[in-house]
PDB file of C-alpha atoms in Angstrom:
ATOM      1  CA  UNK A   1     -13.195 -85.120  16.350  1.00 86.00           C
ATOM      2  CA  UNK A   2     -14.379 -85.983  12.843  1.00 92.00           C
ATOM      3  CA  UNK A   3     -15.287 -82.339  12.097  1.00 94.00           C
ATOM      4  CA  UNK A   4     -11.854 -81.226  13.301  1.00 95.00           C
ATOM      5  CA  UNK A   5     -10.170 -83.882  11.149  1.00 96.00           C
ATOM      6  CA  UNK A   6     -12.125 -82.873   8.030  1.00 97.00           C
ATOM      7  CA  UNK A   7     -11.299 -79.190   8.590  1.00 96.00           C
ATOM      8  CA  UNK A   8      -7.641 -80.095   9.180  1.00 96.00           C
ATOM      9  CA  UNK A   9      -7.464 -82.018   5.900  1.00 96.00           C
ATOM     10  CA  UNK A  10      -9.351 -79.356   3.941  1.00 97.00           C
ATOM     11  CA  UNK A  11      -7.085 -76.490   5.054  1.00 96.00           C
ATOM     12  CA  UNK A  12      -3.581 -77.970   4.948  1.00 95.00           C
ATOM     13  CA  UNK A  13      -2.059 -74.522   4.266  1.00 95.00           C
ATOM     14  CA  UNK A  14      -2.836 -73.604   7.889  1.00 95.00           C
ATOM     15  CA  UNK A  15      -0.425 -76.261   9.178  1.00 94.00           C
ATOM     16  CA  UNK A  16       2.104 -77.114   6.465  1.00 89.00           C
ATOM     17  CA  UNK A  17       4.094 -80.303   6.962  1.00 89.00           C
ATOM     18  CA  UNK A  18       1.893 -81.457   9.870  1.00 94.00           C
ATOM     19  CA  UNK A  19       0.040 -84.738   9.458  1.00 95.00           C
ATOM     20  CA  UNK A  20      -3.107 -85.872  11.232  1.00 96.00           C
ATOM     21  CA  UNK A  21      -1.051 -88.706  12.777  1.00 95.00           C
ATOM     22  CA  UNK A  22       0.931 -86.072  14.716  1.00 95.00           C
ATOM     23  CA  UNK A  23      -2.289 -84.484  16.020  1.00 95.00           C
ATOM     24  CA  UNK A  24      -4.194 -87.604  17.127  1.00 95.00           C
ATOM     25  CA  UNK A  25      -2.134 -88.347  20.282  1.00 95.00           C
ATOM     26  CA  UNK A  26      -2.710 -84.765  21.500  1.00 95.00           C
ATOM     27  CA  UNK A  27      -6.516 -85.026  21.345  1.00 95.00           C
ATOM     28  CA  UNK A  28      -7.388 -86.072  24.878  1.00 96.00           C
ATOM     29  CA  UNK A  29     -10.724 -85.544  26.633  1.00 96.00           C
ATOM     30  CA  UNK A  30      -9.825 -82.046  27.924  1.00 96.00           C
ATOM     31  CA  UNK A  31      -8.753 -80.897  24.457  1.00 96.00           C
ATOM     32  CA  UNK A  32     -11.880 -82.277  22.816  1.00 96.00           C
ATOM     33  CA  UNK A  33     -14.082 -80.558  25.404  1.00 97.00           C
ATOM     34  CA  UNK A  34     -12.550 -77.187  24.464  1.00 97.00           C
ATOM     35  CA  UNK A  35     -12.876 -77.975  20.758  1.00 97.00           C
ATOM     36  CA  UNK A  36     -16.523 -78.910  21.243  1.00 97.00           C
ATOM     37  CA  UNK A  37     -17.282 -75.558  22.930  1.00 97.00           C
ATOM     38  CA  UNK A  38     -15.446 -73.697  20.152  1.00 97.00           C
ATOM     39  CA  UNK A  39     -17.448 -75.624  17.558  1.00 97.00           C
ATOM     40  CA  UNK A  40     -20.808 -75.190  19.320  1.00 96.00           C
ATOM     41  CA  UNK A  41     -20.358 -71.415  19.508  1.00 96.00           C
ATOM     42  CA  UNK A  42     -19.416 -71.065  15.829  1.00 96.00           C
ATOM     43  CA  UNK A  43     -15.629 -70.765  16.041  1.00 97.00           C
ATOM     44  CA  UNK A  44     -14.752 -73.453  13.464  1.00 97.00           C
ATOM     45  CA  UNK A  45     -11.582 -74.531  15.292  1.00 98.00           C
ATOM     46  CA  UNK A  46      -8.617 -75.774  13.299  1.00 97.00           C
ATOM     47  CA  UNK A  47      -4.999 -76.580  13.929  1.00 97.00           C
ATOM     48  CA  UNK A  48      -2.398 -74.004  12.956  1.00 96.00           C
ATOM     49  CA  UNK A  49       1.362 -74.056  13.074  1.00 94.00           C
ATOM     50  CA  UNK A  50       2.436 -70.783  14.681  1.00 95.00           C
ATOM     51  CA  UNK A  51       5.963 -70.021  15.863  1.00 94.00           C
ATOM     52  CA  UNK A  52       6.862 -73.710  15.431  1.00 92.00           C
ATOM     53  CA  UNK A  53       4.078 -74.779  17.818  1.00 94.00           C
ATOM     54  CA  UNK A  54       0.709 -76.414  17.183  1.00 96.00           C
ATOM     55  CA  UNK A  55      -2.366 -74.512  18.343  1.00 97.00           C
ATOM     56  CA  UNK A  56      -6.077 -74.939  17.967  1.00 97.00           C
ATOM     57  CA  UNK A  57      -7.507 -71.565  16.966  1.00 98.00           C
ATOM     58  CA  UNK A  58     -10.860 -70.408  15.682  1.00 98.00           C
ATOM     59  CA  UNK A  59     -10.850 -69.790  11.961  1.00 98.00           C
ATOM     60  CA  UNK A  60     -14.512 -68.970  11.275  1.00 97.00           C
ATOM     61  CA  UNK A  61     -14.897 -66.478   8.439  1.00 97.00           C
ATOM     62  CA  UNK A  62     -16.658 -64.058  10.788  1.00 97.00           C
ATOM     63  CA  UNK A  63     -16.391 -63.620  14.547  1.00 96.00           C
ATOM     64  CA  UNK A  64     -18.075 -66.646  16.172  1.00 95.00           C
ATOM     65  CA  UNK A  65     -21.848 -66.111  16.202  1.00 93.00           C
ATOM     66  CA  UNK A  66     -22.327 -67.717  19.592  1.00 92.00           C
ATOM     67  CA  UNK A  67     -19.990 -65.219  21.279  1.00 92.00           C
ATOM     68  CA  UNK A  68     -20.965 -61.755  20.122  1.00 93.00           C
ATOM     69  CA  UNK A  69     -22.384 -58.796  22.048  1.00 92.00           C
ATOM     70  CA  UNK A  70     -20.056 -59.162  25.030  1.00 95.00           C
ATOM     71  CA  UNK A  71     -17.873 -56.632  26.841  1.00 95.00           C
ATOM     72  CA  UNK A  72     -14.144 -57.229  27.009  1.00 95.00           C
ATOM     73  CA  UNK A  73     -13.756 -58.368  30.647  1.00 95.00           C
ATOM     74  CA  UNK A  74     -15.566 -58.664  33.968  1.00 95.00           C
ATOM     75  CA  UNK A  75     -14.507 -55.234  35.256  1.00 93.00           C
ATOM     76  CA  UNK A  76     -15.869 -53.503  32.159  1.00 92.00           C
ATOM     77  CA  UNK A  77     -19.083 -55.531  32.303  1.00 93.00           C
ATOM     78  CA  UNK A  78     -19.732 -54.936  36.012  1.00 92.00           C
ATOM     79  CA  UNK A  79     -18.975 -51.210  35.760  1.00 89.00           C
ATOM     80  CA  UNK A  80     -21.163 -50.667  32.695  1.00 86.00           C
ATOM     81  CA  UNK A  81     -23.889 -48.178  33.591  1.00 84.00           C
ATOM     82  CA  UNK A  82     -26.648 -49.458  31.309  1.00 89.00           C
ATOM     83  CA  UNK A  83     -27.587 -52.884  29.989  1.00 89.00           C
ATOM     84  CA  UNK A  84     -24.512 -54.934  30.876  1.00 85.00           C
ATOM     85  CA  UNK A  85     -24.285 -58.311  29.126  1.00 89.00           C
ATOM     86  CA  UNK A  86     -24.433 -61.434  31.279  1.00 88.00           C
ATOM     87  CA  UNK A  87     -20.776 -62.347  30.676  1.00 93.00           C
ATOM     88  CA  UNK A  88     -17.647 -60.982  29.014  1.00 95.00           C
ATOM     89  CA  UNK A  89     -15.084 -62.303  26.536  1.00 96.00           C
ATOM     90  CA  UNK A  90     -12.364 -62.895  29.131  1.00 97.00           C
ATOM     91  CA  UNK A  91     -14.792 -64.494  31.576  1.00 97.00           C
ATOM     92  CA  UNK A  92     -15.831 -66.989  28.904  1.00 97.00           C
ATOM     93  CA  UNK A  93     -12.175 -67.677  28.074  1.00 97.00           C
ATOM     94  CA  UNK A  94     -11.460 -68.423  31.722  1.00 97.00           C
ATOM     95  CA  UNK A  95     -14.567 -70.579  32.077  1.00 97.00           C
ATOM     96  CA  UNK A  96     -13.579 -72.726  29.072  1.00 97.00           C
ATOM     97  CA  UNK A  97      -9.812 -72.696  29.726  1.00 97.00           C
ATOM     98  CA  UNK A  98      -8.861 -71.058  26.433  1.00 98.00           C
ATOM     99  CA  UNK A  99      -6.988 -67.851  25.623  1.00 98.00           C
ATOM    100  CA  UNK A 100      -8.152 -64.744  23.817  1.00 98.00           C
ATOM    101  CA  UNK A 101      -6.301 -64.269  20.527  1.00 98.00           C
ATOM    102  CA  UNK A 102      -3.704 -61.511  20.840  1.00 98.00           C
ATOM    103  CA  UNK A 103      -2.596 -59.003  18.221  1.00 97.00           C
ATOM    104  CA  UNK A 104       0.418 -60.949  16.833  1.00 98.00           C
ATOM    105  CA  UNK A 105      -1.602 -64.166  16.491  1.00 97.00           C
ATOM    106  CA  UNK A 106      -4.465 -62.213  14.900  1.00 98.00           C
ATOM    107  CA  UNK A 107      -2.131 -60.830  12.242  1.00 98.00           C
ATOM    108  CA  UNK A 108      -0.808 -64.342  11.674  1.00 98.00           C
ATOM    109  CA  UNK A 109      -4.201 -65.977  11.187  1.00 97.00           C
ATOM    110  CA  UNK A 110      -5.195 -63.060   8.945  1.00 98.00           C
ATOM    111  CA  UNK A 111      -2.090 -63.847   6.839  1.00 97.00           C
ATOM    112  CA  UNK A 112      -3.418 -67.375   6.340  1.00 97.00           C
ATOM    113  CA  UNK A 113      -6.772 -66.088   5.088  1.00 96.00           C
ATOM    114  CA  UNK A 114      -8.892 -62.956   5.561  1.00 97.00           C
ATOM    115  CA  UNK A 115     -11.301 -63.220   8.504  1.00 98.00           C
ATOM    116  CA  UNK A 116     -13.730 -60.761  10.102  1.00 98.00           C
ATOM    117  CA  UNK A 117     -14.761 -59.208   6.789  1.00 97.00           C
ATOM    118  CA  UNK A 118     -18.101 -58.007   8.209  1.00 97.00           C
ATOM    119  CA  UNK A 119     -17.501 -58.462  11.938  1.00 97.00           C
ATOM    120  CA  UNK A 120     -14.736 -57.669  14.416  1.00 97.00           C
ATOM    121  CA  UNK A 121     -13.075 -59.582  17.246  1.00 98.00           C
ATOM    122  CA  UNK A 122     -11.852 -58.467  20.657  1.00 97.00           C
ATOM    123  CA  UNK A 123      -8.102 -59.054  21.073  1.00 98.00           C
ATOM    124  CA  UNK A 124      -6.062 -59.497  24.214  1.00 98.00           C
ATOM    125  CA  UNK A 125      -5.257 -55.950  25.289  1.00 96.00           C
ATOM    126  CA  UNK A 126      -2.162 -54.629  27.043  1.00 93.00           C
ATOM    127  CA  UNK A 127      -2.586 -53.478  30.632  1.00 92.00           C
ATOM    128  CA  UNK A 128      -1.804 -49.869  29.636  1.00 94.00           C
ATOM    129  CA  UNK A 129      -4.847 -49.884  27.344  1.00 93.00           C
ATOM    130  CA  UNK A 130      -7.038 -51.565  29.968  1.00 93.00           C
ATOM    131  CA  UNK A 131      -5.839 -49.100  32.639  1.00 90.00           C
ATOM    132  CA  UNK A 132      -7.348 -46.378  30.456  1.00 92.00           C
ATOM    133  CA  UNK A 133     -10.681 -48.332  30.283  1.00 91.00           C
ATOM    134  CA  UNK A 134     -10.026 -49.405  26.707  1.00 92.00           C
ATOM    135  CA  UNK A 135      -9.485 -52.610  24.784  1.00 96.00           C
ATOM    136  CA  UNK A 136      -8.445 -53.450  21.240  1.00 97.00           C
ATOM    137  CA  UNK A 137     -10.196 -55.337  18.471  1.00 97.00           C
ATOM    138  CA  UNK A 138      -9.443 -56.220  14.883  1.00 98.00           C
ATOM    139  CA  UNK A 139     -11.075 -56.802  11.540  1.00 98.00           C
ATOM    140  CA  UNK A 140     -10.179 -57.137   7.869  1.00 98.00           C
ATOM    141  CA  UNK A 141     -11.313 -54.472   5.405  1.00 97.00           C
ATOM    142  CA  UNK A 142     -10.038 -53.132   2.084  1.00 96.00           C
ATOM    143  CA  UNK A 143      -7.613 -56.027   1.716  1.00 96.00           C
ATOM    144  CA  UNK A 144      -5.796 -55.406   5.013  1.00 97.00           C
ATOM    145  CA  UNK A 145      -6.049 -56.101   8.728  1.00 98.00           C
ATOM    146  CA  UNK A 146      -6.871 -53.220  11.064  1.00 97.00           C
ATOM    147  CA  UNK A 147      -6.509 -52.964  14.836  1.00 98.00           C
ATOM    148  CA  UNK A 148      -8.719 -50.439  16.617  1.00 96.00           C
ATOM    149  CA  UNK A 149      -9.587 -49.401  20.145  1.00 96.00           C
ATOM    150  CA  UNK A 150     -12.870 -48.982  21.973  1.00 93.00           C
ATOM    151  CA  UNK A 151     -14.128 -48.721  25.507  1.00 92.00           C
ATOM    152  CA  UNK A 152     -13.838 -52.178  27.058  1.00 93.00           C
ATOM    153  CA  UNK A 153     -17.436 -51.871  28.247  1.00 92.00           C
ATOM    154  CA  UNK A 154     -18.785 -51.558  24.710  1.00 90.00           C
ATOM    155  CA  UNK A 155     -20.432 -54.436  22.929  1.00 89.00           C
ATOM    156  CA  UNK A 156     -21.960 -54.862  19.503  1.00 91.00           C
ATOM    157  CA  UNK A 157     -23.879 -57.509  17.630  1.00 89.00           C
ATOM    158  CA  UNK A 158     -21.062 -57.686  15.086  1.00 93.00           C
ATOM    159  CA  UNK A 159     -18.187 -57.972  17.605  1.00 95.00           C
ATOM    160  CA  UNK A 160     -17.240 -61.228  19.230  1.00 96.00           C
ATOM    161  CA  UNK A 161     -13.941 -62.859  20.026  1.00 97.00           C
ATOM    162  CA  UNK A 162     -11.667 -65.662  18.879  1.00 98.00           C
ATOM    163  CA  UNK A 163      -9.903 -68.095  21.154  1.00 98.00           C
ATOM    164  CA  UNK A 164      -7.017 -70.541  20.986  1.00 98.00           C
ATOM    165  CA  UNK A 165      -4.984 -72.959  23.033  1.00 98.00           C
ATOM    166  CA  UNK A 166      -1.686 -74.744  22.588  1.00 97.00           C
ATOM    167  CA  UNK A 167      -1.800 -78.430  21.725  1.00 94.00           C
TER     168      UNK A 167
END
């Protein structure tokens, strides 16, 4: 909780007009367990104010180191012909009861500060993209945020994923 508090105080622009006193009552055991997993895997969780709601989202400069080299979801992982990873991004989200950052939230957190300057992050993909065996991911290059597509079964050492949950 102390790391989260220090990050909260250091980056006040991520949650304007929100005080730590407002956050404290929301930090129960279940919330802190999710925050601990985010922290342990390199996500650097912080509180953001997004669409008038408080969320804890991962704001690490690069895609969390402890969650790279994973396919998008279980179906893509299981159906991969060669060298499937042990788990996928969506499976880990489900296991830890967090959500995969979607495209609108990704653009929002990128507006707060540029992230994924050397890495990329899987984003929650629409069913029409998944039905075609694809998934989307984003990064920040050349001073702007880009959204791309790739086969959902692909995985790279420089691609991970960011998570969030509502407080």
